Amino acid sequence: MNEALHIASPAVTTPTPLSPEATIRARVSNLDFWYSKFQALHSVSMPIHNNKVTAIIGPSGCGKSTLLRCFNRIHDLYPGARYEGAIELMPDGLNLVSRSVDPILVRLMVGMVFQKPNPFPKSIFENVASGLYVRGLRNRSEVEGRVEKALKQAAIWDEVQDRLKKPAYELSGGQQQRLCIARALAPEPKLLLLDEPTSALDPIATAKIESLIADLAHDVTVVIVTHNMGQAARISDQTAFMHMGKLIEFGETEQIFTNPTVDQTRDYITGRFG
Amino acid sequence: MDHILKAVDDDLGALSYAVAALGDLAVAQVRASVDVFARHDLPAAEKVVRADNALDLQDAEIEKNAVRFIALRQPMADDLRRPIAAMKIAMQLERCGDLAKNIAKRVPRLDKAPTEAQAASISELGRLVAERLAAVIASYRGNDAQGAYEVWVKDTDIDERHEGVVREIVAAMAAAPDSVGDSIHLLFIAKNLERIGDHATNVAELVHYQITGTDLANRPKL
C-alpha cells in the first residue's frame, strides 16, 4: 500500500460525569440478600447508568451473580430467599425486590442471558418470538417485525434470516448465545442482565458478543457479570468490584483498571488476591 | 503483596533491575564525560564515547522485555504502569547517555585544555546534574514517590547554575575573542548538562506516575 499514512486528529473526549439523576436507569440502595440463613449480600449500593454497560467483577463467591440475579428476582424460586433494601428502576422508582411487586412483571422489564446458551427446543423464530407471545402480542406482522429487529440488534440476522424455521439447536454455540440475547431483547427490556455470557464460547464467538454488547448499549442498559477482567475493561463503562458480599469499589472502568483507589481492588485486578 | 503467578513478580523485578542498572550506567557516563573534559583526557574521552553503546543496547532490551511483559501478562493498574514507565524512563536515560557522549566527543575538538576556572565551573554543574540523576534512580529503585517529587521540584538550581556558567563563558568570549571556538564548545557542553538535568526531571515525573498513577504538575518556574 503506497498511500501516505493518514493519522486522524485524536478525538478529545471528556469522561461522562457520574451520577446526575437523569442518567440513572436503576439504583441499588442498601441491598441485603439472604439464602435462607446465609447472608450473601451486605448493604450494596450503586447506580446503574442509563444506556451504559456496568460490569460486576470479583472472585468466586463474592456475590456478583447473586446481585445480578436480584435484578430479575430469580432468587424468588429458592425457599428462604429474602431481600432487604431496594433496587429502584428509574424513572418511576419501582422497587424490583419489593414483595409487593410481581416477579413476573419484573422479568417483563428485565431480560437475562446466562452463562451457557439455553435456546428453547423450538425454531429460531419461535425462540425470539416466545417472549412476545408471553406479553400477549399476537399480530403476526408485528411479531415478525420485532423478531427481525431483535435478531438484527443481536447481530445474527444475516446468519439466520434464510433459516428462521430451522431448530435453534442447529446453530453454533456463539450463534445460540446471540440468539438468546435476541430473545431477551425482543420484548424491549429496560435492563439486560448478562451472567458470564461468553465463558462457554471460543475467542471468535466471544469477540462477536463483546462487540455486540458495546453496540447494544445504544439501545438498552446492560449489567454484566464476568470473570474475565480484560472483557470488563474492554466493554464496560462502569465497573463494580465485590468481595465477600460487599461492594468494595465502584467507578468508571478506566479508573478502576488503571488506578483503583482501594487496595483490595488493585490486588484483585493485578492478580495479587491471595 | 506478591502476585499469585510468581512469574509476574519475576518479570517486573527483572525489568526494574534493568532500568536501575541503565540509570547507574547513565550516571557513570555523565560523571565520566565531565571528568574527561576537566582533565582534557583524550584517550579517556574516546572510551566514554564507545561506552555509550552499552546504554543503547540496554534501552533496546528494556523495551523488548516491557513489550513482552504487556503481551504475555496483560497487566492492569500499577502492573501496567511499570512496563510503560520502564520503557519511557529507559528512553530518557538513553538520551542522557547520548548527551554525555556528545560532551566526550567535544573534548578532542577543543584547541586547548579548559582553564582551571572553566573546568571547576562546568564540573560543578556536572556534579549537580549527576547527583540529581543518581537521586532519581535511587527513588526509582526504592519505589519512593516523595524522593522523585523532591528531585522534580529542585530542578531550578541546575537551571540557575547553567545560566551562571553561560554568563562566565560569554564574559570569557568577550575578553578573549581568539578563544571563541573553544567557548562555543563549552556552551554546548553546559547546555548538554542542563538537558541531562531536564531528563532527570522527566524521569522523576515517570517514577511518580508509576508509583501513584498521577502526574506531577505546576512546578515553580524560574
CSV table of C-alpha atoms in Angstrom, one decimal:
chain,number,residue,atom,x,y,z
A,1,MET,CA,0.0,0.0,0.0
A,2,ASN,CA,1.6,3.2,-1.2
A,3,GLU,CA,-0.8,5.7,0.3
A,4,ALA,CA,0.7,8.1,2.8
A,5,LEU,CA,-0.1,7.1,6.3
A,6,HIS,CA,-3.1,9.2,7.4
A,7,ILE,CA,-3.3,9.9,11.0
A,8,ALA,CA,-6.6,11.5,12.1
A,9,SER,CA,-6.5,14.1,14.8
A,10,PRO,CA,-7.2,12.4,18.1
A,11,ALA,CA,-10.7,13.0,19.3
A,12,VAL,CA,-10.7,14.7,22.6
A,13,THR,CA,-13.3,13.1,24.8
A,14,THR,CA,-14.4,14.2,28.2
A,15,PRO,CA,-15.4,11.4,30.6
A,16,THR,CA,-19.1,11.4,31.3
A,17,PRO,CA,-19.6,12.7,34.8
A,18,LEU,CA,-21.1,10.1,37.2
A,19,SER,CA,-24.4,10.4,38.9
A,20,PRO,CA,-26.6,13.1,37.5
A,21,GLU,CA,-30.0,11.7,38.4
A,22,ALA,CA,-31.3,11.9,34.8
A,23,THR,CA,-28.7,9.3,33.6
A,24,ILE,CA,-29.5,6.6,36.2
A,25,ARG,CA,-31.6,3.6,34.9
A,26,ALA,CA,-31.6,1.8,38.3
A,27,ARG,CA,-30.3,2.4,41.8
A,28,VAL,CA,-29.3,-0.3,44.2
A,29,SER,CA,-29.7,1.0,47.8
A,30,ASN,CA,-28.5,-0.8,50.9
A,31,LEU,CA,-29.4,-4.1,49.4
A,32,ASP,CA,-29.1,-7.1,51.7
A,33,PHE,CA,-29.8,-10.6,50.5
A,34,TRP,CA,-30.1,-14.0,52.3
A,35,TYR,CA,-30.1,-17.5,51.0
A,36,SER,CA,-32.2,-18.8,54.0
A,37,LYS,CA,-29.8,-18.1,56.9
A,38,PHE,CA,-26.7,-17.2,54.8
A,39,GLN,CA,-26.4,-13.6,54.1
A,40,ALA,CA,-24.9,-13.3,50.6
A,41,LEU,CA,-25.1,-9.5,50.1
A,42,HIS,CA,-24.3,-6.8,52.6
A,43,SER,CA,-25.7,-3.4,52.2
A,44,VAL,CA,-24.8,-3.0,48.5
A,45,SER,CA,-25.4,0.5,47.0
A,46,MET,CA,-24.6,1.5,43.5
A,47,PRO,CA,-26.1,3.3,40.5
A,48,ILE,CA,-26.7,1.6,37.1
A,49,HIS,CA,-26.3,4.3,34.4
A,50,ASN,CA,-28.7,4.5,31.5
A,51,ASN,CA,-27.5,3.2,28.2
A,52,LYS,CA,-24.2,2.2,29.7
A,53,VAL,CA,-22.5,-1.2,30.4
A,54,THR,CA,-21.9,-1.8,34.0
A,55,ALA,CA,-19.6,-4.7,34.8
A,56,ILE,CA,-19.6,-6.6,38.1
A,57,ILE,CA,-16.3,-8.3,38.9
A,58,GLY,CA,-14.9,-10.2,41.9
A,59,PRO,CA,-13.6,-13.6,43.0
A,60,SER,CA,-15.9,-16.7,43.0
A,61,GLY,CA,-18.4,-16.5,45.8
A,62,CYS,CA,-18.2,-12.7,46.1
A,63,GLY,CA,-21.9,-12.2,45.4
A,64,LYS,CA,-21.7,-10.8,41.9
A,65,SER,CA,-24.1,-13.3,40.3
A,66,THR,CA,-26.3,-13.1,43.4
A,67,LEU,CA,-26.5,-9.3,42.9
A,68,LEU,CA,-27.2,-9.7,39.2
A,69,ARG,CA,-30.0,-12.2,39.9
A,70,CYS,CA,-31.7,-9.9,42.4
A,71,PHE,CA,-32.4,-7.6,39.5
A,72,ASN,CA,-34.9,-10.1,38.0
A,73,ARG,CA,-35.9,-11.9,41.2
A,74,ILE,CA,-34.6,-15.3,40.1
A,75,HIS,CA,-33.9,-16.0,43.8
A,76,ASP,CA,-37.6,-16.0,44.5
A,77,LEU,CA,-37.6,-19.6,43.1
A,78,TYR,CA,-35.5,-20.7,46.2
A,79,PRO,CA,-37.2,-21.2,49.5
A,80,GLY,CA,-36.0,-18.9,52.3
A,81,ALA,CA,-34.6,-16.2,49.9
A,82,ARG,CA,-35.0,-12.8,51.4
A,83,TYR,CA,-34.3,-9.3,50.3
A,84,GLU,CA,-33.9,-6.1,52.2
A,85,GLY,CA,-33.2,-2.7,50.7
A,86,ALA,CA,-34.1,-1.7,47.2
A,87,ILE,CA,-33.3,-1.9,43.5
A,88,GLU,CA,-35.3,1.0,42.1
A,89,LEU,CA,-36.0,1.1,38.4
A,90,MET,CA,-35.9,4.7,37.2
A,91,PRO,CA,-37.6,7.0,36.4
A,92,ASP,CA,-40.6,5.6,38.3
A,93,GLY,CA,-38.6,4.3,41.3
A,94,LEU,CA,-40.3,0.9,41.2
A,95,ASN,CA,-38.6,-1.3,43.7
A,96,LEU,CA,-37.8,-4.5,41.9
A,97,VAL,CA,-37.1,-6.5,45.1
A,98,SER,CA,-40.3,-5.4,46.9
A,99,ARG,CA,-42.6,-8.2,47.9
A,100,SER,CA,-45.5,-6.2,46.6
A,101,VAL,CA,-44.0,-6.2,43.1
A,102,ASP,CA,-44.9,-9.2,41.0
A,103,PRO,CA,-41.7,-11.0,39.9
A,104,ILE,CA,-43.3,-11.8,36.5
A,105,LEU,CA,-43.7,-8.0,36.0
A,106,VAL,CA,-40.1,-7.6,36.9
A,107,ARG,CA,-39.0,-10.2,34.3
A,108,LEU,CA,-41.0,-8.5,31.7
A,109,MET,CA,-38.9,-5.4,32.2
A,110,VAL,CA,-35.5,-7.1,32.9
A,111,GLY,CA,-34.1,-9.5,30.4
A,112,MET,CA,-31.4,-12.0,31.2
A,113,VAL,CA,-28.8,-14.1,29.4
A,114,PHE,CA,-27.0,-16.9,31.1
A,115,GLN,CA,-23.5,-18.5,31.1
A,116,LYS,CA,-24.4,-21.3,28.7
A,117,PRO,CA,-26.6,-20.7,25.7
A,118,ASN,CA,-30.1,-22.1,26.5
A,119,PRO,CA,-32.3,-21.9,23.4
A,120,PHE,CA,-35.7,-23.5,23.7
A,121,PRO,CA,-36.2,-26.7,21.7
A,122,LYS,CA,-38.0,-24.7,19.0
A,123,SER,CA,-37.2,-22.9,15.8
A,124,ILE,CA,-35.0,-19.8,15.7
A,125,PHE,CA,-38.1,-17.7,15.0
A,126,GLU,CA,-40.1,-19.2,17.8
A,127,ASN,CA,-37.2,-18.7,20.3
A,128,VAL,CA,-37.2,-14.9,19.7
A,129,ALA,CA,-41.0,-14.7,19.4
A,130,SER,CA,-41.7,-16.6,22.7
A,131,GLY,CA,-41.2,-13.6,24.9
A,132,LEU,CA,-43.5,-11.5,22.7
A,133,TYR,CA,-46.2,-14.2,22.9
A,134,VAL,CA,-45.9,-14.1,26.8
A,135,ARG,CA,-46.6,-10.4,26.5
A,136,GLY,CA,-49.8,-11.0,24.6
A,137,LEU,CA,-48.6,-10.0,21.1
A,138,ARG,CA,-50.5,-12.0,18.5
A,139,ASN,CA,-50.4,-9.8,15.4
A,140,ARG,CA,-48.2,-11.9,13.0
A,141,SER,CA,-46.6,-9.0,11.1
A,142,GLU,CA,-45.9,-7.1,14.4
A,143,VAL,CA,-44.3,-10.2,15.9
A,144,GLU,CA,-42.2,-10.8,12.7
A,145,GLY,CA,-41.1,-7.2,12.7
A,146,ARG,CA,-40.0,-7.4,16.4
A,147,VAL,CA,-38.2,-10.7,15.8
A,148,GLU,CA,-36.3,-9.3,12.9
A,149,LYS,CA,-35.4,-6.2,14.9
A,150,ALA,CA,-34.1,-8.2,17.8
A,151,LEU,CA,-32.1,-10.6,15.6
A,152,LYS,CA,-30.5,-7.5,13.9
A,153,GLN,CA,-29.8,-6.0,17.3
A,154,ALA,CA,-28.1,-9.2,18.3
A,155,ALA,CA,-26.0,-9.2,15.2
A,156,ILE,CA,-27.2,-12.6,14.0
A,157,TRP,CA,-29.9,-11.6,11.4
A,158,ASP,CA,-27.5,-12.0,8.4
A,159,GLU,CA,-26.7,-15.5,9.5
A,160,VAL,CA,-30.2,-16.8,10.2
A,161,GLN,CA,-32.6,-14.8,8.0
A,162,ASP,CA,-33.0,-17.6,5.5
A,163,ARG,CA,-33.5,-20.4,8.0
A,164,LEU,CA,-35.7,-18.9,10.7
A,165,LYS,CA,-37.8,-22.1,10.8
A,166,LYS,CA,-34.8,-24.3,11.5
A,167,PRO,CA,-34.3,-25.7,15.0
A,168,ALA,CA,-32.2,-23.3,17.2
A,169,TYR,CA,-30.0,-26.3,18.2
A,170,GLU,CA,-28.6,-26.3,14.7
A,171,LEU,CA,-26.7,-23.1,15.4
A,172,SER,CA,-23.2,-22.9,16.8
A,173,GLY,CA,-22.6,-22.1,20.5
A,174,GLY,CA,-21.8,-18.5,19.7
A,175,GLN,CA,-24.8,-18.1,17.4
A,176,GLN,CA,-27.0,-19.8,20.1
A,177,GLN,CA,-25.8,-17.2,22.6
A,178,ARG,CA,-26.6,-14.3,20.3
A,179,LEU,CA,-30.0,-15.9,19.7
A,180,CYS,CA,-30.5,-15.9,23.4
A,181,ILE,CA,-29.6,-12.2,23.5
A,182,ALA,CA,-32.1,-11.6,20.7
A,183,ARG,CA,-34.7,-13.5,22.7
A,184,ALA,CA,-34.0,-11.2,25.7
A,185,LEU,CA,-34.0,-8.1,23.6
A,186,ALA,CA,-37.3,-8.8,21.7
A,187,PRO,CA,-39.6,-7.6,24.5
A,188,GLU,CA,-37.5,-4.4,24.7
A,189,PRO,CA,-36.4,-4.7,28.3
A,190,LYS,CA,-35.3,-1.7,30.4
A,191,LEU,CA,-32.4,-3.7,31.6
A,192,LEU,CA,-30.4,-6.5,30.1
A,193,LEU,CA,-28.5,-8.8,32.5
A,194,LEU,CA,-25.6,-10.9,31.2
A,195,ASP,CA,-24.2,-13.6,33.6
A,196,GLU,CA,-20.8,-14.6,32.2
A,197,PRO,CA,-22.2,-14.7,28.7
A,198,THR,CA,-19.0,-15.7,26.9
A,199,SER,CA,-17.5,-18.1,29.4
A,200,ALA,CA,-18.5,-21.1,27.3
A,201,LEU,CA,-17.5,-19.6,24.0
A,202,ASP,CA,-14.3,-19.6,21.9
A,203,PRO,CA,-12.4,-16.4,21.3
A,204,ILE,CA,-14.0,-15.5,18.0
A,205,ALA,CA,-17.6,-16.0,19.3
A,206,THR,CA,-16.5,-14.1,22.4
A,207,ALA,CA,-15.3,-11.2,20.3
A,208,LYS,CA,-18.6,-11.1,18.4
A,209,ILE,CA,-20.6,-11.0,21.7
A,210,GLU,CA,-18.3,-8.3,23.1
A,211,SER,CA,-18.7,-6.2,20.0
A,212,LEU,CA,-22.5,-6.8,20.2
A,213,ILE,CA,-22.6,-5.7,23.9
A,214,ALA,CA,-20.9,-2.5,23.1
A,215,ASP,CA,-23.4,-1.7,20.3
A,216,LEU,CA,-26.4,-2.8,22.4
A,217,ALA,CA,-25.7,-0.1,25.0
A,218,HIS,CA,-27.1,2.5,22.5
A,219,ASP,CA,-30.5,0.9,23.0
A,220,VAL,CA,-30.5,-0.8,26.4
A,221,THR,CA,-28.8,-0.6,29.7
A,222,VAL,CA,-26.6,-3.6,30.3
A,223,VAL,CA,-25.3,-5.2,33.5
A,224,ILE,CA,-22.7,-7.9,33.0
A,225,VAL,CA,-21.1,-10.3,35.4
A,226,THR,CA,-17.7,-11.6,34.2
A,227,HIS,CA,-14.7,-13.4,35.5
A,228,ASN,CA,-12.7,-12.1,32.5
A,229,MET,CA,-11.1,-8.8,33.6
A,230,GLY,CA,-10.0,-8.0,30.1
A,231,GLN,CA,-13.6,-8.3,29.0
A,232,ALA,CA,-14.8,-6.0,31.7
A,233,ALA,CA,-12.1,-3.5,30.8
A,234,ARG,CA,-12.9,-3.7,27.1
A,235,ILE,CA,-16.7,-3.4,27.1
A,236,SER,CA,-17.9,-1.7,30.2
A,237,ASP,CA,-18.3,2.0,31.1
A,238,GLN,CA,-18.6,1.5,34.9
A,239,THR,CA,-17.2,-1.4,37.0
A,240,ALA,CA,-18.1,-2.6,40.4
A,241,PHE,CA,-15.7,-4.8,42.4
A,242,MET,CA,-17.2,-7.1,45.0
A,243,HIS,CA,-15.7,-9.2,47.7
A,244,MET,CA,-17.5,-11.4,50.4
A,245,GLY,CA,-20.9,-10.0,49.5
A,246,LYS,CA,-19.8,-6.3,49.8
A,247,LEU,CA,-19.3,-3.7,47.2
A,248,ILE,CA,-15.6,-2.7,47.6
A,249,GLU,CA,-15.3,-0.2,44.8
A,250,PHE,CA,-17.4,1.3,42.1
A,251,GLY,CA,-16.2,3.7,39.4
A,252,GLU,CA,-15.5,4.5,35.8
A,253,THR,CA,-14.0,1.4,34.2
A,254,GLU,CA,-10.9,3.4,33.1
A,255,GLN,CA,-10.2,4.5,36.7
A,256,ILE,CA,-10.8,1.0,38.2
A,257,PHE,CA,-8.4,-0.7,35.8
A,258,THR,CA,-5.7,2.0,35.7
A,259,ASN,CA,-5.7,3.5,39.1
A,260,PRO,CA,-8.1,1.8,41.6
A,261,THR,CA,-8.5,3.7,44.9
A,262,VAL,CA,-8.9,0.6,47.1
A,263,ASP,CA,-6.0,-1.8,47.7
A,264,GLN,CA,-8.4,-4.8,47.6
A,265,THR,CA,-9.5,-3.9,44.1
A,266,ARG,CA,-5.9,-3.4,43.0
A,267,ASP,CA,-4.8,-6.7,44.4
A,268,TYR,CA,-7.7,-8.5,42.6
A,269,ILE,CA,-7.2,-6.9,39.2
A,270,THR,CA,-3.4,-7.4,39.3
A,271,GLY,CA,-3.6,-11.0,40.4
A,272,ARG,CA,-2.3,-10.5,43.9
A,273,PHE,CA,-5.5,-11.6,45.6
A,274,GLY,CA,-4.3,-14.5,47.9
B,1,MET,CA,1.5,-8.4,48.3
B,2,ASP,CA,3.1,-10.8,45.8
B,3,HIS,CA,1.3,-11.9,42.7
B,4,ILE,CA,-0.4,-15.3,42.7
B,5,LEU,CA,1.6,-16.0,39.5
B,6,LYS,CA,5.2,-15.8,40.6
B,7,ALA,CA,6.5,-15.2,37.1
B,8,VAL,CA,4.8,-11.8,37.1
B,9,ASP,CA,6.9,-10.7,40.1
B,10,ASP,CA,10.0,-12.2,38.5
B,11,ASP,CA,9.4,-10.3,35.2
B,12,LEU,CA,8.7,-7.0,37.0
B,13,GLY,CA,11.7,-7.4,39.2
B,14,ALA,CA,13.9,-8.1,36.2
B,15,LEU,CA,12.5,-5.1,34.4
B,16,SER,CA,13.1,-2.7,37.4
B,17,TYR,CA,16.6,-4.1,37.9
B,18,ALA,CA,17.4,-3.4,34.2
B,19,VAL,CA,16.1,0.1,34.4
B,20,ALA,CA,18.0,0.9,37.6
B,21,ALA,CA,21.2,-0.6,36.1
B,22,LEU,CA,20.7,1.6,33.0
B,23,GLY,CA,20.4,4.5,35.4
B,24,ASP,CA,23.6,3.7,37.0
B,25,LEU,CA,25.3,3.4,33.7
B,26,ALA,CA,23.9,6.9,32.7
B,27,VAL,CA,25.1,8.4,35.9
B,28,ALA,CA,28.6,6.9,35.4
B,29,GLN,CA,28.7,8.2,31.8
B,30,VAL,CA,27.7,11.7,32.9
B,31,ARG,CA,30.4,11.8,35.6
B,32,ALA,CA,33.0,10.3,33.3
B,33,SER,CA,32.2,12.8,30.5
B,34,VAL,CA,32.7,15.8,32.8
B,35,ASP,CA,35.8,14.2,34.3
B,36,VAL,CA,37.5,13.7,30.9
B,37,PHE,CA,36.5,17.2,29.9
B,38,ALA,CA,38.0,18.7,33.0
B,39,ARG,CA,41.2,16.7,32.7
B,40,HIS,CA,41.3,17.1,28.9
B,41,ASP,CA,42.0,13.4,28.7
B,42,LEU,CA,41.6,12.5,25.0
B,43,PRO,CA,42.0,8.7,25.3
B,44,ALA,CA,39.6,8.5,28.2
B,45,ALA,CA,37.1,10.7,26.2
B,46,GLU,CA,37.2,8.1,23.4
B,47,LYS,CA,36.4,5.4,25.9
B,48,VAL,CA,33.3,7.4,27.1
B,49,VAL,CA,32.1,7.7,23.5
B,50,ARG,CA,32.4,4.0,22.9
B,51,ALA,CA,30.8,3.1,26.3
B,52,ASP,CA,27.5,4.7,25.1
B,53,ASN,CA,26.8,1.6,23.1
B,54,ALA,CA,26.0,-0.3,26.3
B,55,LEU,CA,23.2,2.1,27.1
B,56,ASP,CA,21.7,1.8,23.7
B,57,LEU,CA,21.7,-2.0,24.0
B,58,GLN,CA,20.2,-1.9,27.5
B,59,ASP,CA,17.5,0.5,26.4
B,60,ALA,CA,16.5,-1.8,23.5
B,61,GLU,CA,16.5,-4.8,25.8
B,62,ILE,CA,14.2,-3.0,28.3
B,63,GLU,CA,11.8,-2.0,25.6
B,64,LYS,CA,11.7,-5.6,24.2
B,65,ASN,CA,11.1,-7.1,27.7
B,66,ALA,CA,8.4,-4.4,28.6
B,67,VAL,CA,6.5,-5.2,25.4
B,68,ARG,CA,6.8,-8.9,26.0
B,69,PHE,CA,5.5,-8.4,29.6
B,70,ILE,CA,2.5,-6.5,28.4
B,71,ALA,CA,1.7,-9.0,25.7
B,72,LEU,CA,2.1,-12.1,27.9
B,73,ARG,CA,0.9,-11.0,31.3
B,74,GLN,CA,-1.8,-8.5,30.2
B,75,PRO,CA,-1.2,-6.3,33.3
B,76,MET,CA,-3.6,-3.8,34.9
B,77,ALA,CA,-3.3,-0.8,37.1
B,78,ASP,CA,0.2,-0.4,38.7
B,79,ASP,CA,1.4,-3.6,37.0
B,80,LEU,CA,0.6,-1.9,33.7
B,81,ARG,CA,2.2,1.4,34.7
B,82,ARG,CA,5.5,-0.3,35.5
B,83,PRO,CA,6.4,-1.6,32.0
B,84,ILE,CA,5.1,1.7,30.4
B,85,ALA,CA,7.2,3.7,32.8
B,86,ALA,CA,10.2,1.4,32.3
B,87,MET,CA,10.2,2.0,28.6
B,88,LYS,CA,9.8,5.7,29.0
B,89,ILE,CA,12.4,6.0,31.7
B,90,ALA,CA,14.9,3.9,29.7
B,91,MET,CA,14.4,6.2,26.7
B,92,GLN,CA,15.2,9.3,28.9
B,93,LEU,CA,18.3,7.6,30.3
B,94,GLU,CA,19.4,6.6,26.9
B,95,ARG,CA,19.2,10.2,25.9
B,96,CYS,CA,21.3,11.2,28.9
B,97,GLY,CA,23.9,8.7,27.6
B,98,ASP,CA,23.8,10.4,24.2
B,99,LEU,CA,24.3,13.8,25.8
B,100,ALA,CA,27.2,12.5,27.9
B,101,LYS,CA,28.7,11.0,24.7
B,102,ASN,CA,28.3,14.4,23.0
B,103,ILE,CA,30.3,16.0,25.8
B,104,ALA,CA,33.1,13.5,25.5
B,105,LYS,CA,33.1,13.9,21.7
B,106,ARG,CA,33.8,17.7,22.1
B,107,VAL,CA,36.9,17.1,24.3
B,108,PRO,CA,39.3,16.4,21.3
B,109,ARG,CA,37.8,19.3,19.4
B,110,LEU,CA,38.9,21.8,22.0
B,111,ASP,CA,42.1,23.7,20.9
B,112,LYS,CA,43.4,23.6,24.4
B,113,ALA,CA,42.5,22.3,27.8
B,114,PRO,CA,40.0,24.3,29.7
B,115,THR,CA,41.3,26.7,32.3
B,116,GLU,CA,41.1,25.7,35.9
B,117,ALA,CA,38.2,28.1,36.4
B,118,GLN,CA,36.3,26.7,33.4
B,119,ALA,CA,36.9,23.1,34.5
B,120,ALA,CA,35.7,23.9,38.0
B,121,SER,CA,32.6,25.7,36.9
B,122,ILE,CA,31.5,23.1,34.4
B,123,SER,CA,32.5,20.3,36.8
B,124,GLU,CA,30.2,21.8,39.5
B,125,LEU,CA,27.3,21.9,37.0
B,126,GLY,CA,28.1,18.3,36.1
B,127,ARG,CA,28.3,17.3,39.8
B,128,LEU,CA,24.8,18.8,40.4
B,129,VAL,CA,23.3,17.1,37.3
B,130,ALA,CA,24.9,13.7,38.1
B,131,GLU,CA,23.7,14.0,41.7
B,132,ARG,CA,20.2,14.7,40.6
B,133,LEU,CA,20.2,11.8,38.1
B,134,ALA,CA,21.6,9.5,40.8
B,135,ALA,CA,18.9,10.7,43.3
B,136,VAL,CA,16.1,10.0,40.8
B,137,ILE,CA,17.5,6.5,40.1
B,138,ALA,CA,17.5,5.9,43.9
B,139,SER,CA,13.9,7.0,44.1
B,140,TYR,CA,13.1,4.5,41.3
B,141,ARG,CA,15.0,1.7,43.0
B,142,GLY,CA,13.3,2.5,46.3
B,143,ASN,CA,9.8,2.9,44.9
B,144,ASP,CA,9.9,6.3,46.5
B,145,ALA,CA,7.4,8.8,45.2
B,146,GLN,CA,8.4,11.5,47.7
B,147,GLY,CA,12.1,11.2,46.6
B,148,ALA,CA,11.0,11.5,43.0
B,149,TYR,CA,9.0,14.6,43.9
B,150,GLU,CA,12.0,16.2,45.6
B,151,VAL,CA,14.1,15.7,42.5
B,152,TRP,CA,11.4,17.2,40.3
B,153,VAL,CA,10.9,20.3,42.4
B,154,LYS,CA,14.6,21.1,42.8
B,155,ASP,CA,15.3,21.4,39.0
B,156,THR,CA,15.7,25.1,39.3
B,157,ASP,CA,19.1,25.1,40.9
B,158,ILE,CA,20.5,23.3,37.8
B,159,ASP,CA,19.0,26.0,35.6
B,160,GLU,CA,20.5,28.7,37.8
B,161,ARG,CA,23.9,27.1,37.7
B,162,HIS,CA,23.7,26.6,34.0
B,163,GLU,CA,22.9,30.3,33.5
B,164,GLY,CA,25.8,31.2,35.7
B,165,VAL,CA,28.2,29.0,33.6
B,166,VAL,CA,26.8,30.6,30.4
B,167,ARG,CA,27.5,34.1,31.8
B,168,GLU,CA,31.1,33.1,32.6
B,169,ILE,CA,31.7,31.7,29.1
B,170,VAL,CA,30.2,34.7,27.4
B,171,ALA,CA,32.4,37.0,29.5
B,172,ALA,CA,35.4,34.9,28.6
B,173,MET,CA,34.5,35.2,24.9
B,174,ALA,CA,34.3,39.0,25.2
B,175,ALA,CA,37.6,39.1,27.0
B,176,ALA,CA,39.4,36.8,24.6
B,177,PRO,CA,37.9,36.8,21.1
B,178,ASP,CA,40.5,34.4,19.8
B,179,SER,CA,39.1,31.6,22.1
B,180,VAL,CA,35.5,31.9,20.7
B,181,GLY,CA,35.8,28.4,19.1
B,182,ASP,CA,36.5,26.7,22.4
B,183,SER,CA,34.0,28.8,24.2
B,184,ILE,CA,31.2,27.6,21.8
B,185,HIS,CA,32.2,24.1,22.6
B,186,LEU,CA,31.9,25.0,26.3
B,187,LEU,CA,28.5,26.5,25.8
B,188,PHE,CA,27.3,23.2,24.2
B,189,ILE,CA,28.8,21.1,27.0
B,190,ALA,CA,27.0,23.3,29.5
B,191,LYS,CA,23.8,23.0,27.5
B,192,ASN,CA,24.2,19.2,27.3
B,193,LEU,CA,24.5,19.0,31.1
B,194,GLU,CA,21.4,21.2,31.6
B,195,ARG,CA,19.5,18.9,29.2
B,196,ILE,CA,20.5,15.9,31.3
B,197,GLY,CA,19.1,17.7,34.3
B,198,ASP,CA,15.8,18.1,32.3
B,199,HIS,CA,15.8,14.4,31.6
B,200,ALA,CA,16.3,13.6,35.3
B,201,THR,CA,13.2,15.7,35.9
B,202,ASN,CA,11.3,13.8,33.3
B,203,VAL,CA,12.4,10.5,35.0
B,204,ALA,CA,11.2,11.9,38.3
B,205,GLU,CA,7.7,12.5,36.7
B,206,LEU,CA,7.7,9.0,35.4
B,207,VAL,CA,8.7,7.5,38.7
B,208,HIS,CA,6.0,9.4,40.4
B,209,TYR,CA,3.5,8.3,37.8
B,210,GLN,CA,4.5,4.7,38.1
B,211,ILE,CA,4.0,4.7,41.8
B,212,THR,CA,1.0,6.9,42.3
B,213,GLY,CA,-0.8,6.8,38.9
B,214,THR,CA,-0.9,10.6,39.0
B,215,ASP,CA,1.0,13.3,37.1
B,216,LEU,CA,3.2,15.9,38.7
B,217,ALA,CA,2.2,19.4,37.6
B,218,ASN,CA,2.7,23.1,38.4
B,219,ARG,CA,6.3,23.1,39.3
B,220,PRO,CA,7.5,26.6,40.3
B,221,LYS,CA,9.4,28.1,37.4
B,222,LEU,CA,12.4,30.5,37.5
